[in-house]
Amino acid sequence: MEIESQVILPRELDDLSSFIQEKPESLATATAELRAIALRATKFIFDLALRSEPASLPHIENLLSSLKQSQAPQTRSQTRANAKRKRSPSPVLESPKKVTIKNTPLPSLFIEDMNEGQIWQQLDLRAAPLCSNLLLLEGETEDDMELPDGMYDDQEDEEGDEV
């Protein structure tokens, strides 16, 4: 417990932690006070993530690139199978999938005069590039991907205009 006393939380997170510690039943009833405190904590974390985004993106792209099937380590059974298959044709290599993550197009999380749906859309907008890259690595094409509610694809609009 000694370590806990040495950790200093930012005010927004400390407010939320203290409130839940004092009134844990508020989680079940979802009071307006809890909502306001949690929203401030969410804004703090969102804005902190945006500020650290430029330094983090290259590392996230490296991590996602390492998840490609071609980058996966070979198991012993795969090595043996490849050794036995010396004269058979080589397996077809997977097409390269470009992993890129764009910066979030928001300067911060806007909460003033926003309803819950609008706030969730901003959170989805931040997560959408990462989710689309994970789906791409999983094997779905961008055309197969379903966009989250409230998001749309500019290409669909352009295709509709051509008709």
Coordinates of C-alpha atoms in Angstrom, one line a residue:
M1 CA 0.0 0.0 0.0
E2 CA 3.0 2.3 0.4
I3 CA 3.4 2.6 -3.3
E4 CA -0.2 3.9 -3.7
S5 CA 0.4 6.8 -1.4
Q6 CA 3.4 7.9 -3.5
V7 CA 1.5 8.1 -6.8
I8 CA 0.1 11.5 -7.5
L9 CA -2.8 11.4 -9.9
P10 CA -3.8 14.4 -12.1
R11 CA -6.7 16.3 -10.6
E12 CA -9.3 15.0 -13.0
L13 CA -8.4 11.4 -12.3
D14 CA -8.1 12.0 -8.6
D15 CA -11.5 13.6 -8.5
L16 CA -13.0 10.5 -10.2
S17 CA -11.1 8.1 -8.0
S18 CA -12.1 9.9 -4.8
F19 CA -15.7 10.2 -5.8
I20 CA -16.0 6.5 -6.5
Q21 CA -14.2 5.6 -3.4
E22 CA -16.5 7.7 -1.3
K23 CA -19.8 6.8 -3.2
P24 CA -19.3 3.5 -4.9
E25 CA -23.1 3.1 -5.2
S26 CA -23.1 6.0 -7.6
L27 CA -21.8 3.6 -10.3
A28 CA -25.1 1.7 -10.1
T29 CA -27.3 4.7 -10.2
A30 CA -25.2 6.8 -12.6
T31 CA -25.7 10.2 -10.9
A32 CA -25.3 13.5 -12.8
E33 CA -22.4 14.3 -10.5
L34 CA -20.6 11.1 -11.4
R35 CA -21.3 11.7 -15.1
A36 CA -19.7 15.2 -14.9
I37 CA -16.6 14.0 -13.0
A38 CA -16.2 11.0 -15.4
L39 CA -16.6 13.3 -18.4
R40 CA -13.8 15.6 -17.2
A41 CA -11.6 12.5 -16.6
T42 CA -12.4 11.2 -20.1
K43 CA -11.5 14.6 -21.6
F44 CA -8.2 14.7 -19.7
I45 CA -7.2 11.2 -21.0
F46 CA -8.4 11.9 -24.5
D47 CA -6.5 15.2 -24.7
L48 CA -3.4 13.6 -23.1
A49 CA -3.5 10.9 -25.8
L50 CA -3.8 13.5 -28.5
R51 CA -0.8 15.4 -27.2
S52 CA 1.3 12.2 -27.1
E53 CA 0.0 11.0 -30.5
P54 CA 2.9 12.3 -32.7
A55 CA 5.5 10.5 -30.6
S56 CA 3.4 7.4 -30.3
L57 CA 2.2 6.8 -33.9
P58 CA 5.5 5.4 -35.2
H59 CA 5.6 2.9 -32.3
I60 CA 2.0 1.8 -32.9
E61 CA 2.7 1.4 -36.6
N62 CA 5.7 -0.8 -35.8
L63 CA 3.6 -2.9 -33.5
L64 CA 0.8 -3.3 -36.1
S65 CA 3.3 -4.1 -38.8
S66 CA 4.7 -6.9 -36.6
L67 CA 1.3 -8.5 -36.5
K68 CA 1.4 -9.2 -40.2
Q69 CA 1.4 -12.9 -41.0
S70 CA 4.6 -12.6 -42.9
Q71 CA 6.3 -11.1 -39.8
A72 CA 5.1 -13.9 -37.5
P73 CA 7.7 -16.2 -36.1
Q74 CA 7.8 -19.7 -37.6
T75 CA 7.0 -22.6 -35.3
R76 CA 9.1 -25.8 -35.4
S77 CA 6.4 -27.7 -37.1
Q78 CA 6.2 -25.0 -39.8
T79 CA 9.9 -25.2 -40.3
R80 CA 9.8 -29.0 -40.6
A81 CA 6.9 -28.8 -43.1
N82 CA 8.8 -26.2 -45.2
A83 CA 12.0 -28.4 -45.1
K84 CA 10.0 -31.4 -46.4
R85 CA 8.5 -29.4 -49.2
K86 CA 11.8 -28.6 -50.8
R87 CA 10.7 -29.5 -54.3
S88 CA 7.1 -28.3 -54.1
P89 CA 6.2 -24.8 -55.2
S90 CA 6.7 -22.1 -52.7
P91 CA 3.6 -20.9 -50.9
V92 CA 2.0 -17.8 -52.3
L93 CA 3.1 -14.7 -50.4
E94 CA 0.4 -12.6 -49.0
S95 CA -0.2 -9.2 -50.6
P96 CA 1.4 -6.5 -48.6
K97 CA -1.0 -4.5 -46.4
K98 CA 0.0 -1.0 -45.7
V99 CA -0.3 -0.1 -42.0
T100 CA -0.6 3.6 -41.5
I101 CA -2.4 5.5 -38.8
K102 CA -3.5 9.0 -39.4
N103 CA -3.5 11.7 -36.7
T104 CA -6.8 12.2 -35.0
P105 CA -8.6 15.1 -36.8
L106 CA -9.6 16.7 -33.5
P107 CA -7.6 19.2 -31.5
S108 CA -9.3 18.0 -28.2
L109 CA -12.4 16.3 -27.0
F110 CA -15.3 18.7 -27.2
I111 CA -17.7 18.3 -24.3
E112 CA -19.4 21.7 -23.9
D113 CA -23.0 21.6 -25.2
M114 CA -22.5 18.0 -26.5
N115 CA -24.8 15.1 -25.9
E116 CA -23.6 11.6 -25.2
G117 CA -23.9 10.5 -28.8
Q118 CA -21.7 13.3 -30.0
I119 CA -19.1 12.6 -27.4
W120 CA -19.1 8.9 -28.4
Q121 CA -18.7 9.8 -32.1
Q122 CA -15.6 11.8 -31.2
L123 CA -14.2 8.8 -29.3
D124 CA -15.0 6.5 -32.3
L125 CA -13.3 9.0 -34.6
R126 CA -10.2 8.6 -32.6
A127 CA -10.3 4.8 -32.5
A128 CA -11.4 4.3 -36.2
P129 CA -8.0 4.3 -37.8
L130 CA -6.6 1.8 -35.4
C131 CA -9.6 -0.5 -35.8
S132 CA -9.5 -0.3 -39.6
N133 CA -5.8 -1.3 -39.5
L134 CA -6.6 -4.2 -37.2
L135 CA -9.4 -5.4 -39.6
L136 CA -7.0 -5.0 -42.6
L137 CA -4.4 -7.1 -40.9
E138 CA -7.1 -9.7 -40.1
G139 CA -7.8 -10.1 -43.8
E140 CA -10.7 -7.9 -44.5
T141 CA -10.4 -5.3 -47.3
E142 CA -11.3 -1.8 -46.7
D143 CA -14.4 -2.3 -48.8
D144 CA -15.6 -5.1 -46.5
M145 CA -15.2 -3.0 -43.4
E146 CA -18.3 -1.6 -41.8
L147 CA -17.9 1.9 -40.4
P148 CA -19.2 2.6 -36.9
D149 CA -22.5 4.4 -36.6
G150 CA -22.3 8.0 -37.4
M151 CA -19.2 7.6 -39.6
Y152 CA -19.3 7.6 -43.4
D153 CA -16.9 7.0 -46.3
D154 CA -16.3 9.9 -48.6
Q155 CA -15.8 7.5 -51.5
E156 CA -19.4 6.2 -51.1
D157 CA -20.6 9.8 -51.5
E158 CA -18.5 10.2 -54.6
E159 CA -19.7 7.0 -56.1
G160 CA -23.3 8.0 -55.5
D161 CA -22.8 11.3 -57.2
E162 CA -21.6 9.6 -60.4
V163 CA -24.8 7.7 -60.9

